[in-house]
Each structure stands twice: as structure tokens, then as C-alpha cells.
Coordinates of C-alpha atoms in Angstrom, one line a residue:
X636 CA 32.6 57.4 14.7
X637 CA 28.8 56.1 16.3
X638 CA 27.1 54.3 14.1
X639 CA 23.5 54.9 13.2
X640 CA 20.0 54.5 15.2
X641 CA 19.4 52.2 12.5
X642 CA 22.3 50.0 12.1
X643 CA 23.6 50.6 15.6
X644 CA 23.5 47.3 17.9
X645 CA 20.5 45.8 20.4
X646 CA 23.1 46.3 23.2
X647 CA 23.5 50.2 23.1
X648 CA 19.5 51.0 23.7
X649 CA 19.6 53.4 26.2
X650 CA 16.7 51.4 29.0
X651 CA 16.2 47.9 29.2
X652 CA 12.1 48.4 29.7
X653 CA 10.7 46.5 26.6
X654 CA 7.2 48.6 26.2
X655 CA 10.9 51.6 25.7
X656 CA 11.7 48.9 22.5
X657 CA 9.6 50.9 19.4
X658 CA 10.2 49.0 16.6
X659 CA 9.8 45.2 19.4
X660 CA 6.7 47.1 19.9
X661 CA 5.5 47.2 16.2
X662 CA 6.6 43.6 15.7
X663 CA 4.5 42.1 18.6
X664 CA 1.7 44.2 16.9
X665 CA 2.3 42.9 13.6
X666 CA 2.7 38.7 15.4
X667 CA -1.3 39.7 17.3
X668 CA -2.5 40.4 14.1
X669 CA -1.2 38.5 11.9
X670 CA -1.8 35.1 14.7
X671 CA -5.6 36.2 15.5
X672 CA -6.0 36.5 11.4
X673 CA -4.4 32.8 11.4
X674 CA -6.2 31.4 14.1
X675 CA -9.4 32.3 12.6
X676 CA -8.4 31.8 9.0
X677 CA -8.3 27.5 10.6
X678 CA -10.8 28.2 12.5
X679 CA -13.4 28.3 9.8
X680 CA -11.0 26.6 7.2
X681 CA -11.3 23.0 9.4
X682 CA -14.6 23.6 10.1
X683 CA -15.6 24.1 6.5
X684 CA -13.7 20.6 5.7
X685 CA -15.3 19.1 7.8
X686 CA -18.9 19.5 7.2
X687 CA -18.0 18.5 3.2
X688 CA -16.6 15.2 3.5
X689 CA -17.1 14.2 7.5
X690 CA -13.0 12.7 6.5
X691 CA -11.1 13.2 9.2
X692 CA -8.1 11.6 6.6
X693 CA -9.2 15.4 4.6
X694 CA -8.3 17.0 7.6
X695 CA -4.7 15.5 8.5
X696 CA -4.1 16.6 4.5
X697 CA -4.9 20.3 5.6
X698 CA -1.8 19.7 7.7
X699 CA 0.5 18.1 5.0
X700 CA 0.1 20.3 2.4
X701 CA 0.9 23.2 5.0
X702 CA 3.8 20.9 5.7
X703 CA 5.5 19.7 2.5
X704 CA 6.8 24.0 0.5
X705 CA 7.4 24.5 4.3
X706 CA 10.0 21.2 4.6
X707 CA 10.9 22.5 1.3
X708 CA 11.3 25.7 0.9
X709 CA 12.6 26.4 4.7
X710 CA 16.3 26.0 4.2
X711 CA 16.4 28.5 1.1
X712 CA 14.4 30.9 3.0
X713 CA 16.6 30.7 5.8
X714 CA 19.5 31.6 3.4
X715 CA 16.9 34.8 2.1
X716 CA 17.3 35.6 5.5
X717 CA 20.2 36.6 6.6
X718 CA 21.5 37.5 3.3
X719 CA 18.4 39.9 2.5
X720 CA 15.6 43.1 4.8
X721 CA 13.6 40.6 7.6
X722 CA 11.1 42.8 7.3
X723 CA 10.0 43.4 3.7
X724 CA 10.6 39.4 3.9
X725 CA 8.0 38.9 6.4
X726 CA 5.7 41.2 4.8
X727 CA 5.5 39.2 1.6
X728 CA 5.0 36.5 4.1
X729 CA 2.0 38.2 5.4
X730 CA 0.9 39.0 2.2
X731 CA 0.6 35.8 1.3
X732 CA -1.6 35.2 3.6
X733 CA -3.9 37.4 2.7
X734 CA -4.2 35.8 -0.9
X735 CA -5.4 32.5 1.0
X736 CA -8.0 34.8 2.5
X737 CA -9.1 37.1 -0.5
X738 CA -10.0 33.2 -2.1
X739 CA -11.4 31.3 1.5
X740 CA -13.8 34.8 0.9
X741 CA -14.6 34.8 -2.7
X742 CA -15.5 31.0 -3.3
X743 CA -17.3 31.5 0.4
X744 CA -19.6 34.4 -1.1
X745 CA -19.6 32.4 -4.5
X746 CA -20.9 28.9 -3.0
X747 CA -18.0 27.4 -4.6
X748 CA -15.7 26.1 -2.2
X749 CA -14.7 22.9 -2.0
X750 CA -12.3 20.2 -0.6
X751 CA -9.3 20.7 -3.8
X752 CA -9.8 24.5 -3.7
X753 CA -8.9 24.2 0.7
X754 CA -6.2 21.9 0.1
X755 CA -4.6 24.0 -3.0
X756 CA -4.8 27.2 -0.9
X757 CA -3.6 25.4 2.5
X758 CA -0.5 25.6 0.0
X759 CA 0.3 28.8 -0.6
X760 CA -0.6 28.8 3.3
X761 CA 2.4 26.3 3.8
X762 CA 4.3 28.7 1.6
X763 CA 3.9 31.5 3.6
X764 CA 4.8 30.2 6.8
X765 CA 8.1 28.7 5.4
X766 CA 9.1 32.2 5.0
X767 CA 7.3 33.7 8.3
X768 CA 8.7 32.5 11.5
X769 CA 12.4 32.0 10.4
X770 CA 11.8 36.1 9.2
X771 CA 10.4 36.9 13.0
X772 CA 12.7 34.7 14.8
X773 CA 15.6 36.2 13.3
X774 CA 14.0 40.0 13.6
X775 CA 12.9 39.4 17.2
X776 CA 16.8 39.7 18.6
X777 CA 18.1 42.5 16.7
X778 CA 14.8 45.0 18.0
X779 CA 15.7 44.0 21.8
X780 CA 19.0 44.3 24.4
X781 CA 20.2 40.3 24.7
X782 CA 19.2 41.1 28.4
X783 CA 16.2 41.4 27.3
X784 CA 15.3 38.1 25.1
X785 CA 14.5 36.1 27.6
X786 CA 11.6 38.0 28.7
X787 CA 11.1 39.3 25.2
X788 CA 10.3 35.8 24.1
X789 CA 8.0 34.9 26.9
X790 CA 5.9 38.9 25.7
X791 CA 5.8 37.1 22.7
X792 CA 4.0 33.5 23.3
X793 CA 2.2 34.9 25.8
X794 CA 0.6 37.8 24.3
X795 CA 0.2 36.2 20.7
X796 CA -1.0 33.0 23.3
X797 CA -3.9 36.1 24.4
X798 CA -4.3 36.3 20.5
X799 CA -5.4 32.6 20.4
X800 CA -7.3 33.0 23.4
X801 CA -9.9 34.9 22.2
X802 CA -9.0 35.4 18.1
X803 CA -10.8 31.4 17.4
X804 CA -13.3 32.2 20.0
X805 CA -14.8 35.1 17.7
X806 CA -14.6 33.2 14.5
X807 CA -16.9 30.6 15.6
X808 CA -19.0 33.1 16.7
X809 CA -18.8 35.4 13.8
X810 CA -18.9 32.4 12.0
X811 CA -22.2 30.5 13.9
X812 CA -24.2 34.2 13.3
X813 CA -23.5 34.3 9.8
X814 CA -27.1 32.7 9.1
X815 CA -28.4 34.9 10.6
X816 CA -27.2 37.2 9.1
X817 CA -27.3 35.7 6.1
X818 CA -30.9 35.6 6.5
X819 CA -31.4 38.9 6.5
X820 CA -28.7 40.0 3.6
X821 CA -30.2 36.8 1.3
X822 CA -32.8 39.3 -1.1
X823 CA -29.6 41.2 -2.0
X824 CA -27.1 38.2 -2.2
X825 CA -28.9 35.5 -3.5
X826 CA -25.9 32.6 -0.9
X827 CA -27.5 30.0 1.4
X828 CA -26.6 31.7 5.0
X829 CA -24.7 29.2 5.9
X830 CA -21.7 30.4 3.2
X831 CA -21.6 33.6 5.6
X832 CA -20.8 32.7 8.7
X833 CA -17.2 31.7 6.7
X834 CA -16.3 34.6 4.3
X835 CA -17.3 37.1 7.1
X836 CA -14.5 35.3 9.5
X837 CA -12.5 35.3 6.4
X838 CA -13.1 38.8 5.7
X839 CA -11.7 39.3 9.1
X840 CA -8.2 37.6 9.1
X841 CA -7.9 39.7 5.5
X842 CA -8.2 43.0 7.1
X843 CA -6.0 41.9 10.6
X844 CA -3.5 40.3 7.9
X845 CA -3.6 43.7 6.6
X846 CA -2.5 45.4 9.4
X847 CA -0.2 42.7 10.2
X848 CA 1.9 44.2 7.0
X849 CA 1.7 48.2 7.5
X850 CA 3.4 47.2 11.3
X851 CA 6.0 45.1 10.0
X852 CA 6.9 48.0 7.5
X853 CA 6.9 50.7 9.7
X854 CA 10.0 48.9 11.4
X855 CA 12.8 50.8 11.4
X856 CA 15.5 48.6 9.1
X857 CA 18.9 46.8 10.0
X858 CA 21.7 45.6 8.5
X859 CA 22.4 43.2 6.3
X860 CA 25.8 40.6 7.5
X861 CA 27.1 40.7 3.7
X862 CA 27.3 37.6 2.9
X863 CA 28.2 35.1 -0.6
X864 CA 26.1 36.4 -3.8
X865 CA 24.7 32.7 -4.6
X866 CA 24.8 29.7 -1.8
X867 CA 26.2 26.6 -2.5
X868 CA 24.6 23.3 -0.4
X869 CA 27.1 23.9 2.1
X870 CA 25.9 27.8 3.0
X871 CA 22.0 26.5 2.9
X872 CA 22.6 23.1 5.4
X873 CA 25.0 25.0 7.6
X874 CA 21.9 25.8 10.0
X875 CA 21.5 21.3 10.8
X876 CA 25.3 21.1 10.9
X877 CA 25.5 23.8 13.8
X878 CA 22.3 22.2 15.2
X879 CA 23.5 19.0 15.3
X880 CA 27.0 20.9 17.2
X881 CA 24.8 21.6 19.7
X882 CA 23.3 19.1 21.6
X883 CA 21.0 21.0 24.2
X884 CA 20.0 22.3 21.5
X885 CA 19.2 19.8 19.1
X886 CA 17.7 17.3 22.4
X887 CA 15.0 20.7 23.3
X888 CA 14.1 21.3 19.6
X889 CA 13.8 17.7 18.5
X890 CA 12.0 17.1 21.3
X891 CA 9.1 19.2 20.8
X892 CA 8.8 17.5 17.5
X893 CA 7.9 14.9 18.4
X894 CA 6.5 14.9 21.3
X895 CA 4.0 17.2 19.2
X896 CA 3.9 15.3 17.0
X897 CA 2.5 12.3 18.2
X898 CA 0.2 14.4 21.2
X899 CA -1.0 17.3 19.2
X900 CA -4.5 17.0 18.9
X901 CA -5.5 20.2 16.4
X902 CA -7.1 18.8 13.8
X903 CA -9.9 16.5 15.1
X904 CA -11.2 18.6 17.4
X905 CA -14.1 19.8 14.2
X906 CA -14.9 15.9 15.1
X907 CA -14.6 16.3 18.7
X908 CA -16.6 18.7 18.6
X909 CA -19.5 17.8 15.7
X910 CA -19.5 14.4 16.9
X911 CA -18.0 13.8 20.5
X912 CA -18.9 17.3 21.9
X913 CA -22.0 17.7 20.2
X914 CA -21.9 21.2 19.6
X915 CA -21.6 23.7 16.9
X916 CA -18.5 25.7 15.4
X917 CA -19.5 28.1 18.4
X918 CA -17.4 24.9 20.7
X919 CA -14.8 24.8 17.8
X920 CA -13.5 28.7 18.7
X921 CA -13.6 27.8 22.2
X922 CA -11.9 24.8 22.1
X923 CA -9.1 25.6 19.9
X924 CA -9.0 28.2 22.8
X925 CA -8.0 26.8 25.3
X926 CA -4.8 25.9 25.4
X927 CA -3.7 29.9 24.3
X928 CA -5.5 30.5 28.2
X929 CA -3.4 28.2 30.2
X930 CA -0.7 29.8 28.0
X931 CA -1.8 33.2 29.0
X932 CA -1.7 32.1 32.5
X933 CA 2.6 30.6 32.5
X934 CA 3.6 33.1 30.0
X935 CA 3.0 36.1 32.1
X936 CA 4.1 34.6 35.1
X937 CA 7.0 33.2 33.3
X938 CA 7.2 36.9 31.9
X939 CA 7.8 38.5 35.3
X940 CA 9.8 35.8 37.2
X941 CA 12.0 34.0 34.6
X942 CA 12.9 30.1 34.8
X943 CA 16.5 30.0 36.4
X944 CA 17.5 27.3 37.2
X945 CA 16.6 23.5 36.1
X946 CA 16.0 24.8 33.0
X947 CA 16.2 20.9 30.9
X948 CA 14.1 19.3 34.1
X949 CA 11.2 22.2 34.0
X950 CA 11.5 21.2 29.9
X951 CA 10.9 17.7 29.8
X952 CA 8.7 17.5 32.9
X953 CA 6.9 20.0 31.1
X954 CA 5.8 17.5 28.3
X955 CA 5.4 14.9 30.6
X956 CA 2.2 17.1 31.5
X957 CA 1.7 17.8 28.2
X958 CA 1.2 14.4 27.3
X959 CA -0.6 13.1 30.0
X960 CA -2.9 16.4 29.3
X961 CA -3.8 15.1 26.3
X962 CA -5.1 11.7 27.3
X963 CA -7.7 13.5 29.7
X964 CA -9.0 15.5 26.5
X965 CA -8.8 12.1 24.4
X966 CA -10.7 10.4 27.3
X967 CA -13.7 13.7 28.5
X968 CA -16.9 13.2 26.9
X969 CA -18.0 16.7 27.8
X970 CA -17.2 20.1 27.6
X971 CA -15.6 21.2 30.3
X972 CA -13.3 18.4 30.8
X973 CA -12.0 18.9 27.6
X974 CA -11.3 22.1 27.9
X975 CA -9.4 22.5 31.0
X976 CA -7.6 19.6 29.5
X977 CA -6.6 21.5 26.4
X978 CA -5.8 24.5 28.9
X979 CA -3.1 22.2 30.8
X980 CA -1.2 21.2 27.4
X981 CA -1.3 24.9 26.5
X982 CA 0.2 25.1 30.3
X983 CA 2.7 22.4 29.3
X984 CA 3.7 24.2 26.1
X985 CA 4.5 27.3 26.4
X986 CA 6.9 26.4 29.3
X987 CA 8.8 24.0 26.9
X988 CA 8.4 27.4 23.6
X989 CA 10.4 30.0 26.4
X990 CA 12.7 26.9 27.1
X991 CA 13.6 26.5 23.7
X992 CA 13.3 29.7 21.9
X993 CA 15.3 31.5 24.8
X994 CA 18.2 28.7 23.9
X995 CA 17.5 28.3 20.8
X996 CA 18.2 32.6 19.8
X997 CA 20.9 33.7 22.5
X998 CA 23.2 30.4 21.7
X999 CA 23.4 31.0 17.8
X1000 CA 25.1 34.2 16.0
X1001 CA 24.1 37.2 14.8
X1002 CA 24.8 36.0 11.2
X1003 CA 23.1 32.4 11.8
X1004 CA 19.9 33.5 13.2
X1005 CA 18.5 32.8 10.0
X1006 CA 19.6 29.7 9.0
X1007 CA 19.2 28.2 12.0
X1008 CA 15.7 29.6 12.5
X1009 CA 14.8 27.8 9.2
X1010 CA 15.6 24.3 11.0
X1011 CA 13.7 25.1 14.0
X1012 CA 10.7 26.1 11.5
X1013 CA 11.1 23.1 10.1
X1014 CA 11.1 21.5 13.3
X1015 CA 8.6 23.4 14.9
X1016 CA 6.5 22.9 11.4
X1017 CA 6.2 18.6 11.9
X1018 CA 5.3 18.7 14.5
X1019 CA 2.1 21.0 13.8
X1020 CA 1.3 20.3 10.2
X1021 CA 2.4 17.0 10.4
X1022 CA 1.4 16.5 13.5
X1023 CA -2.3 17.3 12.0
X1024 CA -2.0 15.2 9.3
X1025 CA -0.5 11.9 12.2
X1026 CA -4.4 13.3 13.8
X1027 CA -6.0 13.2 10.3
X1028 CA -4.5 9.5 9.5
X1029 CA -4.1 7.3 13.1
X1030 CA -8.4 9.0 13.6
X1031 CA -9.1 7.2 10.8
X1032 CA -8.1 3.8 11.9
X1033 CA -8.2 4.5 15.6
X1034 CA -11.3 6.7 16.1
X1035 CA -10.6 10.1 17.3
X1036 CA -10.8 8.9 20.7
X1037 CA -7.8 6.2 20.5
X1038 CA -5.6 8.1 18.2
X1039 CA -5.4 10.9 20.6
X1040 CA -5.3 8.8 23.1
X1041 CA -2.3 7.0 21.8
X1042 CA -0.9 10.5 21.1
X1043 CA 0.1 11.5 24.5
X1044 CA 1.1 8.2 25.6
X1045 CA 4.0 9.0 22.5
X1046 CA 5.2 12.0 23.6
X1047 CA 5.1 10.3 27.4
X1048 CA 7.2 7.7 26.5
X1049 CA 9.3 10.6 23.8
X1050 CA 9.8 12.3 27.8
X1051 CA 11.2 9.1 29.0
X1052 CA 13.9 8.5 26.0
X1053 CA 14.6 12.0 25.8
X1054 CA 16.1 11.9 29.3
X1055 CA 18.0 8.5 28.2
X1056 CA 19.4 10.2 24.8
X1057 CA 20.5 13.9 26.0
X1058 CA 21.9 14.4 28.8
X1059 CA 23.1 17.2 28.4
X1060 CA 19.4 19.1 28.3
X1061 CA 18.7 16.8 31.3
X1062 CA 21.4 18.5 33.4
X1063 CA 21.3 22.1 31.7
X1064 CA 20.5 24.6 34.9
X1065 CA 20.6 28.0 33.1
X1066 CA 18.8 29.7 30.5
X1067 CA 21.4 32.2 29.9
X1068 CA 25.4 31.7 28.2
X1069 CA 27.8 29.6 30.1

């Protein structure tokens, strides 16, 4: 008996074009809206935190408090993803982010936003991401034929990066335009004009997140593999054991972890924009957009011309380029050289993302995807959120320039070590299974 269309395996799809995969396009729409909302929110949140505290340490704490709940909850979330409807779990994570955007908007409108309130809502944001990333990563391979997965990964990354190009820039413009709007509305609402910019950014983020939830819930449900009713520790840690047994996958994931952990400079962008480049929130938005601009260009190229040979070497060289560009950004003293260096980091990181995500998704059986994606999410979260804390803590000791340059040098050292420690990764040729 043929399977119903909602339960048909992805490889039974009648067409082999991404634009014909309707549920994939719905998920892509949700990712664009959710990513745009998140990026706009982070622009306003980072600028407000530095405006309130003038502290690199406090900027780093924003990343740390987002990472800790993700570290604690991601493994249980991965098990949930393998047992329950991945669409609904993704919608739940987006709903928690709506709560964050609403809380920040109301606190800004009430002129009651504080560093403590920002950190508290950042904890909730980290909790949402603990569910969001494994849900997204496990859902994508069920919506497209396996022969289209590499292109789907590249398209996902490039389209989302396009959102990251536009959304932070728009967030910076809205934040900068807020005082002008506030001056006009001050007679109606007795609020200091500078608070209007942040409130506008959070309000637009809230609307985008609501649209993302609607798109996710419109995806047809997929069958969930049957699992035991109550997981034990061995069940929860199955993803860790699976990755440990795959040296190529372990090398690719851990390379990204340590490279971005050391070389990331995102948390320090408010300091660079205000104190080194002597600019405002508009410049901060553009600087946050720069890596995505480079990533979009490379992602579009890879979507049309996927990597077919020497994938491991390409991955290691891309991470080395990321480290060199990070050093270039740290040494920049004017806007456009800094913007260009950040764009190069994004281009290099896109190569790493496509290779790593394709390896993880193609070589993981469907019944394990939630737990493996959860472990991958912990690594990604550590490289991003924990990397923000590392940047803030290092900047408190070495200054922002010293922290960024030292991080870039550390990334280059990681590449040299991983080339030696993971020879199977360096020898990996094709992205498709052997």
C-alpha cells in the first residue's frame, strides 16, 4: 500500500528542484523571518547593554547567559525532537522568542530597561535556542530528497545570511530613527526620545516572529519514529557517542567550535562601532551585516556549484582565512576596512557551514538526527554565545583590539592542530557518502 503524501519519504518526491518542495519553502520562510527578528533584536540589545554599562564584561555576559541554558537543555531537547512533532517544538521555541521581544519592547517603552532585565531575558532566549536548533536541523532533511540536501543546506545558509545582511542594517536604522519619532510622539507618550528606537526594533522583531510561527505550523506533519516512553542517560547521550565514533564529523564540528570560540568578534562590535570607529547604531547594524554579505555571495555560488572534491582541505583553509580576516578586522581603524574584513570572515565561515552541515545531515540516520543535531547545537552555541563571553572577558583584560587579534591568531593555531589531529578530515574528498 502506498504511503500517504504526508508520510512519504523525502526520496519519493516527484521532482528534483528545490522550488518544487512546498514544505521546504515554508520552513525557509520561517527561517528568514525568525533569523531577521533575531538579528534585529541582537543589534538593539547589544547597543542598549553597552549604552547602559559601557562594559565589555557585561556584553560578554549576554552571550554566557544564553549559552548556559542551551548547554543544560540541548540534550533533552534533542531527545524530544526525535520523539515528538518537530514543527510544534520549533513553533514553541519561536513563541519563547516572542516573549523576549515583547518583554524588551515593554521595558523600553516604560523606560525600565536595565542590565539585569536584559540578562534575564537573554536566559529565556538561550532556552528557546536549545529547542530551536535541533528542531530546525532535524526537520530539514525530511522535507527534501537526499540528492538535494547539499543544495538545500547551501540555500538555507545563503538565504538566511541575506536576512542577516538586511535585518541588522534595518535594525540600526530603526534604532537611529527612533529619537526623531520620539520627538514627534512625546506629547502623546511621555517617554524619552532615545527609548523609541529600541522599542521600534523589538516591535518589528515580534511581528516577524509571529509570521515565522505561522509558516512553521503550515508545514505538513511528518511521522515520528517510535521511541521508548522514558529516556535514560544512555538514550540522551546517544548523539555524543555517535559523533565520537565518526572522526570526520567530530573533527568538522570541533574545528568550528574552537575556531569561532577564539576568533569571533560579534560581542565587541558595539565597542568598535562607538569607541574605535566613532559611529552610531546605524554603523553597528552595518557591521553586523558585513559577515552575512560575504556569506551570501559564497552561499549562492555553492548552491549553484556545490563542492565536489577535497572537501576536508577546503574546510581547513576556509577556517584559516576566517582567522586571518579576524586579525585584519581587529587592526582596522576606519569603517570600510573593518566592514570588508568582516565580510571576508562571513565568506569563509559559509564554506565551513555548508561542508559541516552537509556531513552531519547526510551521515546521520533519521532516528538519530534530533540527538545528533542537539550535540551539534551545543557546539555551535558554545562557539557563538560562549565565544561572546570569551571575547568580552578577554577584552576586559587586553582591550577590544588585543582581544580580536589574539582570537584570530588562536584560530590559525587551531587549524594547524586539527590538520594534524584529524587526518581523516583533511583527507575527506567528497561530501556524499562513500
